[in-house]
Short mmCIF file of C-alpha atoms and ligand atoms in Angstrom, two decimals:
data_model
loop_
_atom_site.label_atom_id
_atom_site.label_comp_id
_atom_site.label_asym_id
_atom_site.label_seq_id
_atom_site.Cartn_x
_atom_site.Cartn_y
_atom_site.Cartn_z
CA UNK A 948 12.68 -6.93 -1.73
CA UNK A 949 13.59 -7.32 -5.36
CA UNK A 950 17.26 -7.60 -6.03
CA UNK A 951 17.82 -6.05 -9.38
CA UNK A 952 20.98 -5.00 -11.03
CA UNK A 953 20.96 -1.30 -11.60
CA UNK A 954 20.49 -1.59 -15.30
CA UNK A 955 17.54 -3.85 -14.65
CA UNK A 956 16.21 -1.48 -12.00
CA UNK A 957 16.44 1.43 -14.39
CA UNK A 958 14.63 -0.55 -17.06
CA UNK A 959 12.04 -1.88 -14.63
CA UNK A 960 10.92 1.65 -13.94
CA UNK A 961 9.73 1.94 -17.50
CA UNK A 962 7.68 -1.24 -17.26
CA UNK A 963 4.55 0.75 -16.65
CA UNK A 964 4.87 2.47 -19.98
CA UNK A 965 5.46 -0.84 -21.69
CA UNK A 966 2.42 -2.55 -20.17
CA UNK A 967 0.01 0.36 -19.97
CA UNK A 968 -2.71 0.13 -22.60
CA UNK A 969 -2.48 2.94 -25.11
CA UNK A 970 -5.49 4.65 -26.60
CA UNK A 971 -6.75 2.47 -29.43
CA UNK A 972 -6.48 5.14 -32.10
CA UNK A 973 -2.98 6.06 -31.02
CA UNK A 974 -3.59 9.59 -29.84
CA UNK A 975 -4.68 11.12 -26.56
CA UNK A 976 -7.36 13.61 -27.64
CA UNK A 977 -10.11 13.73 -25.02
CA UNK A 978 -12.41 16.45 -26.37
CA UNK A 979 -12.90 17.84 -29.88
CA UNK A 980 -13.27 21.44 -28.79
CA UNK A 981 -10.85 22.87 -26.25
CA UNK A 982 -12.02 22.47 -22.65
CA UNK A 983 -10.61 24.80 -19.99
CA UNK A 984 -10.46 23.53 -16.42
CA UNK A 985 -9.45 25.69 -13.47
CA UNK A 986 -6.80 24.43 -11.05
CA UNK A 987 -5.45 25.27 -7.61
CA UNK A 988 -1.81 24.15 -7.71
CA UNK A 989 0.20 25.28 -4.70
CA UNK A 990 3.74 23.93 -4.75
CA UNK A 991 7.15 25.15 -3.71
CA UNK A 992 8.39 26.21 -7.11
CA UNK A 993 5.76 28.59 -8.37
CA UNK A 994 2.78 28.56 -5.99
CA UNK A 995 0.56 28.27 -9.02
CA UNK A 996 0.02 26.45 -12.31
CA UNK A 997 1.94 28.19 -15.10
CA UNK A 998 -0.26 28.27 -18.19
CA UNK A 999 2.61 28.73 -20.66
CA UNK A 1000 4.84 25.95 -19.39
CA UNK A 1001 5.96 24.09 -22.54
CA UNK A 1002 4.73 20.87 -20.91
CA UNK A 1003 1.27 22.36 -20.27
CA UNK A 1004 1.02 23.68 -23.83
CA UNK A 1005 1.90 20.23 -25.19
CA UNK A 1006 -0.62 18.49 -22.92
CA UNK A 1007 -3.29 21.00 -23.90
CA UNK A 1008 -2.61 20.38 -27.58
CA UNK A 1009 -2.54 16.59 -27.18
CA UNK A 1010 -5.68 16.21 -25.05
CA UNK A 1011 -7.75 19.32 -25.77
CA UNK A 1012 -7.96 19.88 -22.00
CA UNK A 1013 -6.18 23.06 -20.88
CA UNK A 1014 -5.60 24.10 -17.30
CA UNK A 1015 -6.20 27.64 -16.09
CA UNK A 1016 -4.53 28.78 -12.90
CA UNK A 1017 -6.83 29.48 -9.94
CA UNK A 1018 -4.44 29.00 -7.05
CA UNK A 1019 -5.32 30.38 -3.62
CA UNK A 1020 -2.77 31.56 -1.06
CA UNK A 1021 -0.06 32.76 -3.44
CA UNK A 1022 1.36 34.99 -0.73
CA UNK A 1023 2.13 32.07 1.60
CA UNK A 1024 4.79 29.37 1.34
CA UNK A 1025 2.67 27.04 3.47
CA UNK A 1026 0.71 24.57 1.34
CA UNK A 1027 -1.75 23.68 4.11
CA UNK A 1028 -2.46 27.35 4.74
CA UNK A 1029 -3.14 27.86 1.04
CA UNK A 1030 -5.52 24.89 1.10
CA UNK A 1031 -7.35 26.34 4.10
CA UNK A 1032 -7.72 29.66 2.30
CA UNK A 1033 -9.10 27.85 -0.73
CA UNK A 1034 -11.61 25.84 1.28
CA UNK A 1035 -12.66 28.85 3.35
CA UNK A 1036 -13.16 30.93 0.20
CA UNK A 1037 -15.85 28.56 -1.01
CA UNK A 1038 -15.10 29.24 -4.68
CA UNK A 1039 -13.76 25.84 -5.70
CA UNK A 1040 -11.90 25.33 -8.99
CA UNK A 1041 -12.32 22.15 -11.06
CA UNK A 1042 -9.07 20.58 -9.85
CA UNK A 1043 -7.17 20.93 -6.56
CA UNK A 1044 -3.54 19.91 -6.69
CA UNK A 1045 0.00 20.62 -5.55
CA UNK A 1046 1.97 19.68 -2.49
CA UNK A 1047 0.68 18.23 0.80
CA UNK A 1048 -2.95 17.93 -0.30
CA UNK A 1049 -3.56 14.37 0.96
CA UNK A 1050 -4.74 15.10 4.49
CA UNK A 1051 -7.27 17.76 3.48
CA UNK A 1052 -8.51 15.81 0.45
CA UNK A 1053 -9.02 12.66 2.51
CA UNK A 1054 -10.72 14.61 5.31
CA UNK A 1055 -13.09 16.67 3.12
CA UNK A 1056 -13.54 14.14 0.31
CA UNK A 1057 -15.87 11.86 2.29
CA UNK A 1058 -17.80 15.00 3.33
CA UNK A 1059 -18.55 15.75 -0.32
CA UNK A 1060 -15.98 18.40 -1.23
CA UNK A 1061 -14.12 16.08 -3.61
CA UNK A 1062 -15.27 13.41 -6.04
CA UNK A 1063 -14.54 9.73 -5.23
CA UNK A 1064 -12.42 8.39 -8.06
CA UNK A 1065 -12.79 4.59 -7.85
CA UNK A 1066 -15.63 4.19 -10.39
CA UNK A 1067 -14.28 6.94 -12.63
CA UNK A 1068 -10.91 5.17 -12.75
CA UNK A 1069 -12.47 1.76 -13.44
CA UNK A 1070 -14.53 3.12 -16.31
CA UNK A 1071 -12.41 5.86 -17.85
CA UNK A 1072 -8.77 5.65 -16.74
CA UNK A 1073 -7.25 2.36 -17.96
CA UNK A 1074 -3.66 3.50 -17.41
CA UNK A 1075 -4.18 4.65 -13.82
CA UNK A 1076 -6.15 1.46 -13.14
CA UNK A 1077 -3.35 -0.72 -14.55
CA UNK A 1078 -0.78 1.12 -12.45
CA UNK A 1079 -2.65 0.62 -9.16
CA UNK A 1080 -3.76 -2.92 -10.03
CA UNK A 1081 -0.08 -3.81 -9.95
CA UNK A 1082 0.41 -2.06 -6.60
CA UNK A 1083 -2.73 -2.65 -4.50
CA UNK A 1084 -0.92 -1.67 -1.27
CA UNK A 1085 -0.47 1.85 -2.65
CA UNK A 1086 -4.16 2.07 -3.51
CA UNK A 1087 -4.86 1.23 0.14
CA UNK A 1088 -2.33 3.76 1.34
CA UNK A 1089 -3.90 6.74 -0.45
CA UNK A 1090 -7.55 5.83 0.25
CA UNK A 1091 -9.64 7.81 2.71
CA UNK A 1092 -11.33 6.22 5.73
CA UNK A 1093 -14.41 5.39 3.65
CA UNK A 1094 -12.30 3.26 1.31
CA UNK A 1095 -12.47 5.68 -1.65
CA UNK A 1096 -9.58 7.25 -3.51
CA UNK A 1097 -9.94 11.01 -3.71
CA UNK A 1098 -6.65 12.04 -5.28
CA UNK A 1099 -4.13 10.84 -7.85
CA UNK A 1100 -0.70 11.11 -6.23
CA UNK A 1101 2.71 12.08 -7.42
CA UNK A 1102 4.49 8.70 -7.42
CA UNK A 1103 8.27 8.92 -6.91
CA UNK A 1104 10.45 6.31 -8.60
CA UNK A 1105 13.78 4.83 -7.53
CA UNK A 1106 14.84 3.15 -4.31
CA UNK A 1107 17.64 4.95 -2.51
CA UNK A 1108 17.83 8.45 -1.18
CA UNK A 1109 20.44 9.14 1.51
CA UNK A 1110 23.52 7.01 2.15
CA UNK A 1111 26.46 6.89 4.57
CA UNK A 1112 29.49 8.71 3.16
CA UNK A 1113 33.07 8.56 4.44
CA UNK A 1114 36.35 10.22 3.52
CA UNK A 1115 38.11 7.30 1.83
CA UNK A 1116 41.26 9.42 1.43
CA UNK A 1117 41.34 10.00 5.21
CA UNK A 1118 41.05 6.25 5.79
CA UNK A 1119 43.91 5.75 3.33
CA UNK A 1120 46.04 8.43 5.01
CA UNK A 1121 45.67 6.64 8.33
CA UNK A 1122 46.03 3.14 6.90
CA UNK A 1123 42.50 2.17 7.95
CA UNK A 1124 39.88 -0.04 6.32
CA UNK A 1125 36.27 1.00 5.76
CA UNK A 1126 34.39 0.23 8.99
CA UNK A 1127 32.15 -2.80 8.64
CA UNK A 1128 30.37 -2.62 12.01
CA UNK A 1129 29.62 -0.18 14.79
CA UNK A 1130 32.74 -1.07 16.81
CA UNK A 1131 34.98 -0.44 13.80
CA UNK A 1132 33.07 2.73 12.95
CA UNK A 1133 33.67 4.14 16.42
CA UNK A 1134 37.39 3.34 16.16
CA UNK A 1135 37.54 5.11 12.78
CA UNK A 1136 35.80 8.20 14.17
CA UNK A 1137 38.23 8.25 17.11
CA UNK A 1138 41.13 8.04 14.65
CA UNK A 1139 39.63 10.87 12.58
CA UNK A 1140 39.43 12.94 15.77
CA UNK A 1141 42.92 12.14 17.07
CA UNK A 1142 45.27 11.24 14.23
CA UNK A 1143 45.17 14.29 11.94
CA UNK A 1144 43.84 12.64 8.77
CA UNK A 1145 43.77 16.01 6.96
CA UNK A 1146 47.48 16.34 7.72
CA UNK A 1147 47.59 19.99 8.78
CA UNK A 1148 49.10 19.29 12.22
CA UNK A 1149 46.00 20.64 13.97
CA UNK A 1150 43.35 18.61 15.78
CA UNK A 1151 40.55 20.27 13.81
CA UNK A 1152 38.62 17.35 12.26
CA UNK A 1153 34.87 16.92 12.77
CA UNK A 1154 34.18 13.16 12.59
CA UNK A 1155 30.36 13.03 12.19
CA UNK A 1156 28.59 16.05 10.75
CA UNK A 1157 25.30 16.77 9.02
CA UNK A 1158 23.71 19.80 7.36
CA UNK A 1159 20.22 18.74 8.50
CA UNK A 1160 19.64 18.90 12.25
CA UNK A 1161 17.14 16.04 12.20
CA UNK A 1162 19.93 13.88 10.78
CA UNK A 1163 21.93 14.39 13.98
CA UNK A 1164 19.94 11.47 15.34
CA UNK A 1165 20.55 9.06 12.46
CA UNK A 1166 23.55 7.23 13.98
CA UNK A 1167 21.21 5.69 16.60
CA UNK A 1168 20.45 3.23 13.78
CA UNK A 1169 23.75 1.54 14.71
CA UNK A 1170 22.25 0.63 18.09
CA UNK A 1171 19.10 -0.61 16.31
CA UNK A 1172 17.23 2.58 17.23
CA UNK A 1173 14.91 4.11 14.65
CA UNK A 1174 14.66 7.81 13.87
CA UNK A 1175 11.42 7.55 11.86
CA UNK A 1176 9.12 5.00 10.25
CA UNK A 1177 9.03 6.78 6.88
CA UNK A 1178 10.83 9.46 4.88
CA UNK A 1179 9.11 12.07 7.09
CA UNK A 1180 11.14 12.87 10.21
CA UNK A 1181 9.73 11.77 13.60
CA UNK A 1182 7.09 9.56 11.97
CA UNK A 1183 5.36 6.54 13.48
CA UNK A 1184 6.44 3.06 12.45
CA UNK A 1185 4.83 -0.34 12.00
CA UNK A 1186 6.29 -3.33 13.85
CA UNK A 1187 4.58 -6.64 13.10
CA UNK A 1188 1.32 -4.91 12.25
CA UNK A 1189 1.42 -2.71 15.36
CA UNK A 1190 1.79 1.07 15.24
CA UNK A 1191 4.56 2.30 17.52
CA UNK A 1192 6.61 5.43 17.90
CA UNK A 1193 10.38 5.08 17.51
CA UNK A 1194 11.03 7.56 20.32
CA UNK A 1195 9.24 5.39 22.89
CA UNK A 1196 11.35 2.25 22.46
CA UNK A 1197 14.28 0.78 24.37
CA UNK A 1198 16.48 0.75 21.26
CA UNK A 1199 15.94 4.50 21.07
CA UNK A 1200 17.06 4.87 24.68
CA UNK A 1201 20.18 2.84 23.95
CA UNK A 1202 20.90 4.74 20.73
CA UNK A 1203 20.49 8.20 22.23
CA UNK A 1204 22.62 7.21 25.22
CA UNK A 1205 25.47 6.25 22.90
CA UNK A 1206 24.99 9.23 20.59
CA UNK A 1207 25.24 11.50 23.65
CA UNK A 1208 28.45 9.72 24.56
CA UNK A 1209 29.81 10.31 21.04
CA UNK A 1210 28.85 13.96 21.32
CA UNK A 1211 30.59 14.30 24.69
CA UNK A 1212 33.70 12.62 23.28
CA UNK A 1213 33.94 14.93 20.28
CA UNK A 1214 32.96 12.37 17.65
CA UNK A 1215 29.95 14.49 16.61
CA UNK A 1216 30.06 18.07 15.34
CA UNK A 1217 29.66 20.29 18.45
CA UNK A 1218 27.54 22.58 16.26
CA UNK A 1219 25.42 19.82 14.72
CA UNK A 1220 22.14 21.45 15.76
CA UNK A 1221 23.13 24.97 14.77
CA UNK A 1222 25.60 24.87 11.88
CA UNK A 1223 22.78 24.71 9.36
CA UNK A 1224 22.40 23.87 5.70
CA UNK A 1225 25.86 25.07 4.68
CA UNK A 1226 27.56 22.52 6.99
CA UNK A 1227 28.30 20.07 4.19
CA UNK A 1228 29.71 22.73 1.86
CA UNK A 1229 31.82 24.28 4.59
CA UNK A 1230 33.19 21.17 6.33
CA UNK A 1231 34.05 19.41 3.07
CA UNK A 1232 35.59 22.36 1.27
CA UNK A 1233 37.65 23.22 4.37
CA UNK A 1234 38.79 19.57 4.58
CA UNK A 1235 37.33 19.18 8.07
CA UNK A 1236 34.40 16.73 7.89
CA UNK A 1237 34.86 12.95 7.79
CA UNK A 1238 31.54 11.12 7.87
CA UNK A 1239 27.91 11.99 7.10
CA UNK A 1240 24.53 10.71 5.99
CA UNK A 1241 23.20 12.55 2.95
CA UNK A 1242 21.77 12.21 -0.55
CA UNK A 1243 23.54 9.95 -3.00
CA UNK A 1244 23.32 12.27 -5.99
CA UNK A 1245 24.16 15.66 -4.50
CA UNK A 1246 26.85 14.43 -2.06
CA UNK A 1247 28.73 12.58 -4.78
CA UNK A 1248 29.11 15.90 -6.58
CA UNK A 1249 31.83 17.06 -4.16
CA UNK A 1250 34.34 14.65 -5.67
CA UNK A 1251 34.00 16.72 -8.82
CA UNK A 1252 33.68 20.22 -7.36
CA UNK A 1253 36.48 19.84 -4.78
CA UNK A 1254 38.90 17.89 -6.97
CA UNK A 1255 41.24 20.84 -7.41
CA UNK A 1256 40.65 22.45 -4.01
CA UNK A 1257 41.34 19.56 -1.62
CA UNK A 1258 44.21 17.32 -2.64
CA UNK A 1259 43.20 13.67 -2.93
CA UNK A 1260 39.61 14.42 -1.87
CA UNK A 1261 37.52 11.24 -2.06
CA UNK A 1262 34.17 11.23 -0.26
CA UNK A 1263 32.28 8.06 -1.11
CA UNK A 1264 29.20 6.11 -0.11
CA UNK A 1265 29.85 2.91 1.82
CA UNK A 1266 27.62 0.19 3.21
CA UNK A 1267 25.84 0.96 6.47
CA UNK A 1268 27.99 -0.64 9.20
CA UNK A 1269 26.43 -3.59 11.04
CA UNK A 1270 24.55 -2.65 14.19
CA UNK A 1271 25.23 -3.93 17.70
CA UNK A 1272 22.88 -6.85 16.98
CA UNK A 1273 24.56 -7.64 13.65
CA UNK A 1274 21.79 -6.12 11.49
CA UNK A 1275 22.62 -3.96 8.49
CA UNK A 1276 20.02 -1.55 7.17
CA UNK A 1277 19.53 1.76 5.40
CA UNK A 1278 16.68 3.56 7.14
CA UNK A 1279 16.10 6.44 4.75
CA UNK A 1280 14.72 5.64 1.29
CA UNK A 1281 12.35 7.04 -1.27
CA UNK A 1282 8.71 6.78 -0.40
CA UNK A 1283 6.54 5.29 -3.17
CA UNK A 1284 3.67 7.79 -2.78
CA UNK A 1285 3.63 11.43 -1.90
CA UNK A 1286 0.88 13.47 -0.24
CA UNK A 1287 1.10 15.56 -3.44
CA UNK A 1288 -0.89 15.19 -6.65
CA UNK A 1289 -4.38 16.29 -7.68
CA UNK A 1290 -8.10 15.75 -7.10
CA UNK A 1291 -11.48 16.57 -8.70
CA UNK A 1292 -13.72 18.96 -6.75
CA UNK A 1293 -17.51 18.80 -6.34
CA UNK A 1294 -17.69 21.97 -8.43
CA UNK A 1295 -16.26 20.21 -11.48
CA UNK A 1296 -18.98 19.65 -14.11
CA UNK A 1297 -16.76 17.46 -16.29
CA UNK A 1298 -15.43 14.69 -14.04
CA UNK A 1299 -15.21 12.13 -16.86
CA UNK A 1300 -13.08 14.39 -19.07
CA UNK A 1301 -11.01 15.29 -16.01
CA UNK A 1302 -10.23 11.69 -15.04
CA UNK A 1303 -9.35 11.00 -18.69
CA UNK A 1304 -7.02 13.98 -18.49
CA UNK A 1305 -5.46 12.60 -15.27
CA UNK A 1306 -5.09 9.28 -17.10
CA UNK A 1307 -3.20 10.97 -19.92
CA UNK A 1308 -0.22 11.51 -17.57
CA UNK A 1309 -0.03 7.74 -17.04
CA UNK A 1310 0.15 6.96 -20.79
CA UNK A 1311 3.56 6.57 -22.38
CA UNK A 1312 3.20 9.93 -24.12
CA UNK A 1313 2.02 11.71 -20.99
CA UNK A 1314 4.62 10.10 -18.73
CA UNK A 1315 7.46 11.07 -21.09
CA UNK A 1316 6.11 14.62 -21.19
CA UNK A 1317 5.77 14.83 -17.39
CA UNK A 1318 9.26 13.45 -16.80
CA UNK A 1319 11.42 14.69 -19.66
CA UNK A 1320 9.65 17.63 -21.33
CA UNK A 1321 9.30 18.02 -25.09
CA UNK A 1322 10.83 15.43 -27.41
CA UNK A 1323 13.35 17.01 -29.74
CA UNK A 1324 13.70 20.05 -27.51
CA UNK A 1325 14.55 18.71 -24.04
CA UNK A 1326 15.19 15.06 -24.81
CA UNK A 1327 15.53 12.65 -27.72
CA UNK A 1328 14.74 8.96 -27.97
CA UNK A 1329 17.94 6.91 -28.29
CA UNK A 1330 17.40 3.19 -28.85
CA UNK A 1331 14.00 3.47 -27.21
CA UNK A 1332 15.24 5.39 -24.16
CA UNK A 1333 14.58 9.06 -23.41
CA UNK A 1334 17.91 10.90 -23.15
CA UNK A 1335 18.21 14.56 -22.22
CA UNK A 1336 19.79 16.83 -24.78
CA UNK A 1337 23.29 18.07 -24.09
CA UNK A 1338 21.82 21.55 -23.59
CA UNK A 1339 20.08 20.15 -20.49
CA UNK A 1340 22.78 17.75 -19.28
CA UNK A 1341 25.76 20.04 -19.83
CA UNK A 1342 24.26 23.33 -18.71
CA UNK A 1343 26.01 23.13 -15.32
CA UNK A 1344 22.60 23.44 -13.61
CA UNK A 1345 20.67 20.75 -11.76
CA UNK A 1346 18.42 18.89 -14.18
CA UNK A 1347 15.45 18.91 -11.80
CA UNK A 1348 15.53 22.72 -11.58
CA UNK A 1349 15.52 22.93 -15.37
CA UNK A 1350 12.60 20.52 -15.54
CA UNK A 1351 10.55 22.50 -13.00
CA UNK A 1352 10.93 25.60 -15.18
CA UNK A 1353 9.26 23.92 -18.16
CA UNK A 1354 6.53 22.22 -16.09
CA UNK A 1355 8.11 18.75 -16.09
CA UNK A 1356 8.59 16.94 -12.75
CA UNK A 1357 5.89 19.25 -11.34
CA UNK A 1358 3.97 17.66 -8.49
CA UNK A 1359 0.88 16.74 -10.49
CA UNK A 1360 -0.46 13.19 -10.21
CA UNK A 1361 2.00 11.24 -12.36
CA UNK A 1362 4.41 8.32 -12.24
CA UNK A 1363 7.99 9.54 -11.96
CA UNK A 1364 10.49 7.70 -14.15
CA UNK A 1365 13.87 7.03 -12.50
CA UNK A 1366 15.60 7.20 -15.88
CA UNK A 1367 15.15 10.94 -15.41
CA UNK A 1368 17.63 10.98 -12.51
CA UNK A 1369 19.97 8.13 -13.42
CA UNK A 1370 21.36 9.94 -16.45
CA UNK A 1371 22.74 12.79 -14.34
CA UNK A 1372 23.81 10.70 -11.33
CA UNK A 1373 27.62 10.80 -11.11
CA UNK A 1374 29.84 7.77 -11.37
CA UNK A 1375 30.73 7.53 -7.67
CA UNK A 1376 27.05 7.63 -6.70
CA UNK A 1377 26.18 5.04 -9.32
CA UNK A 1378 28.83 2.76 -7.84
CA UNK A 1379 27.42 3.40 -4.37
CA UNK A 1380 23.89 2.56 -5.52
CA UNK A 1381 25.17 -0.64 -7.09
CA UNK A 1382 26.94 -1.45 -3.82
CA UNK A 1383 23.75 -0.88 -1.81
CA UNK A 1384 21.92 -3.10 -4.30
CA UNK A 1385 24.16 -6.02 -3.37
CA UNK A 1386 22.42 -6.14 0.05
CA UNK A 1387 18.87 -6.27 1.33
CA UNK A 1388 19.12 -2.95 3.16
CA UNK A 1389 15.77 -1.23 2.87
CA UNK A 1390 12.95 -1.40 5.42
CA UNK A 1391 9.22 -1.27 4.75
CA UNK A 1392 7.85 2.20 5.30
CA UNK A 1393 4.79 3.40 7.17
CA UNK A 1394 2.68 4.90 4.39
CA UNK A 1395 0.27 6.76 6.66
CA UNK A 1396 -3.37 6.36 7.61
CA UNK A 1397 -6.56 8.25 6.81
CA UNK A 1398 -8.51 9.31 9.89
CA UNK A 1399 -12.21 9.79 10.47
CA UNK A 1400 -13.14 13.22 11.79
CA UNK A 1401 -13.16 11.93 15.40
CA UNK A 1402 -9.79 10.22 15.03
CA UNK A 1403 -8.33 13.33 13.43
CA UNK A 1404 -9.47 15.35 16.45
CA UNK A 1405 -7.63 13.02 18.87
CA UNK A 1406 -4.49 13.20 16.75
CA UNK A 1407 -4.62 16.98 16.41
CA UNK A 1408 -5.22 17.43 20.13
CA UNK A 1409 -2.16 15.48 21.29
CA UNK A 1410 0.37 14.83 18.55
CA UNK A 1411 1.87 18.28 17.78
CA UNK A 1412 2.75 18.95 21.42
CA UNK A 1413 3.91 15.37 21.98
CA UNK A 1414 6.26 15.63 19.02
CA UNK A 1415 7.64 18.92 20.30
CA UNK A 1416 8.22 17.42 23.76
CA UNK A 1417 9.98 14.35 22.31
CA UNK A 1418 12.29 16.52 20.19
CA UNK A 1419 13.15 18.82 23.08
CA UNK A 1420 14.11 15.91 25.30
CA UNK A 1421 16.03 14.25 22.49
CA UNK A 1422 18.20 17.26 21.76
CA UNK A 1423 18.81 17.91 25.45
CA UNK A 1424 20.00 14.34 26.02
CA UNK A 1425 22.34 14.39 23.02
CA UNK A 1426 23.83 17.67 24.21
CA UNK A 1427 24.38 16.23 27.69
CA UNK A 1428 21.57 18.03 29.49
CA UNK A 1429 20.19 15.13 31.49
CA UNK A 1430 20.85 11.42 31.31
CA UNK A 1431 18.43 9.39 29.25
CA UNK A 1432 18.79 6.27 31.36
CA UNK A 1433 18.09 8.11 34.60
CA UNK A 1434 15.26 10.10 33.01
CA UNK A 1435 13.63 7.27 31.06
CA UNK A 1436 10.82 6.22 33.39
CA UNK A 1437 9.74 9.81 33.90
CA UNK A 1438 9.88 10.40 30.13
CA UNK A 1439 7.68 7.38 29.38
CA UNK A 1440 5.20 8.52 32.05
CA UNK A 1441 5.16 11.99 30.48
CA UNK A 1442 4.38 10.52 27.06
CA UNK A 1443 1.42 8.70 28.57
CA UNK A 1444 0.21 11.82 30.39
CA UNK A 1445 0.46 13.77 27.16
CA UNK A 1446 -1.76 11.36 25.26
CA UNK A 1447 0.61 9.09 23.33
CA UNK A 1448 -1.51 6.02 24.00
CA UNK A 1449 -4.65 7.79 22.74
CA UNK A 1450 -2.84 8.75 19.53
CA UNK A 1451 -1.51 5.21 19.07
CA UNK A 1452 -5.00 3.84 19.61
CA UNK A 1453 -6.64 5.92 16.87
CA UNK A 1454 -3.73 5.27 14.53
CA UNK A 1455 -4.00 1.53 15.10
CA UNK A 1456 -7.73 1.65 14.46
CA UNK A 1457 -7.22 3.60 11.25
CA UNK A 1458 -4.34 1.35 10.22
CA UNK A 1459 -6.38 -1.83 10.70
CA UNK A 1460 -9.28 -0.38 8.73
CA UNK A 1461 -7.02 0.77 5.91
CA UNK A 1462 -4.65 -2.17 5.58
CA UNK A 1463 -6.93 -4.95 6.78
CA UNK A 1464 -4.96 -5.65 9.98
CA1 CA B 632 43.97 18.14 11.36
#
């Protein structure tokens, strides 16, 4: 892992724009006469491509290529369902994009529904080529089973996502230090439970809480258990080149056993599976919650919003405590590629112009447009750095929401630029990120595999019901319904009966093919 100072990390993210070859004549025009291309673009914000987004209008003017919305499934929130409707309809647009397209593109691409991009990129997309030449492992990760790339992904930037947060003012009230390992953490949570850190004379504190029920499991990390191999919950993981599932390991058994003990002892929110997304708002504003695992940027905002409501309120990120084996890691992080982006369909009669258009978003001009909007309107260049205008930064609204409304940060295939987020990350989160950067905390992620049709069938047959079974058992054990140690052998036998080994076998085969294992 690279150890960069934050300033260096922020600058490093712009390296691609510095090294990417620009068009020789200095502009990005692709066609002389305007070329309209139709696009399916199903994503959570608008379930369609908005033709009068300022960012689209600017791209249309710069390149001569203009996108026309042809999105299927506008009445569903489910991206896969929209994709199925599109494919079933048979009337394919020129471009298929949006969220969660990877699986379908990589399944139907080799069958001829989408255009393989490798040669097109080599010949016509110097900026995309330069980007992937520097990151060959990501080229592998998005390729289909036949070795071809069929889509250009949305490429998130930045390293950290969620962090461990603790009420520093509660520690101070009780005269305690920040916990450095799991034993100290447990003692702190016991003190939060018993010693009235909020000072109201009532034993009402909730030591560990989370607004996301899947995050209930995260403390098993402190017993070296894993909750997922990627930023997708319940995902497979890679251990020394071997695909495994976290929920079928002995560290998981040990972690869940101890988490169940914490739950029974009142160190975990009794409503952790049911309190829901308002848990963080409620437990912090009522001065009840002590410790959580949540996003750096949004969680650090409470020190501002609760400053006048809760006296002395100070909820800050701290280093993950050392595990029982003395390891220290942060399991959740940003994934470098998303299953989102866009692809060229077999119906597209202008694949060369289209790949040049995709390449535009990887040029300096295109990347600035995709990340920051219109220069002079949404951002200005200050000493060579894009800086949002005060109208954006000081509006009191989340910057990402404002960007979505103008068509920036939309989930097209483009390289995100972390400078976009850093400038509205609050001071306490910046300090936390700098603290995390002093350690080598992050783990390699499982970036997924592309199945053949036969492998996909094995996966589809077993995995959804296996995952459901694992989750049901997991929640029951944490809540004290059953004893994981007593139940373990039966559980492992059940996983085998339900096809886990068959799923692992096809995943390993696909993994070896894709990553040369
Ligand atoms: Ca109290």
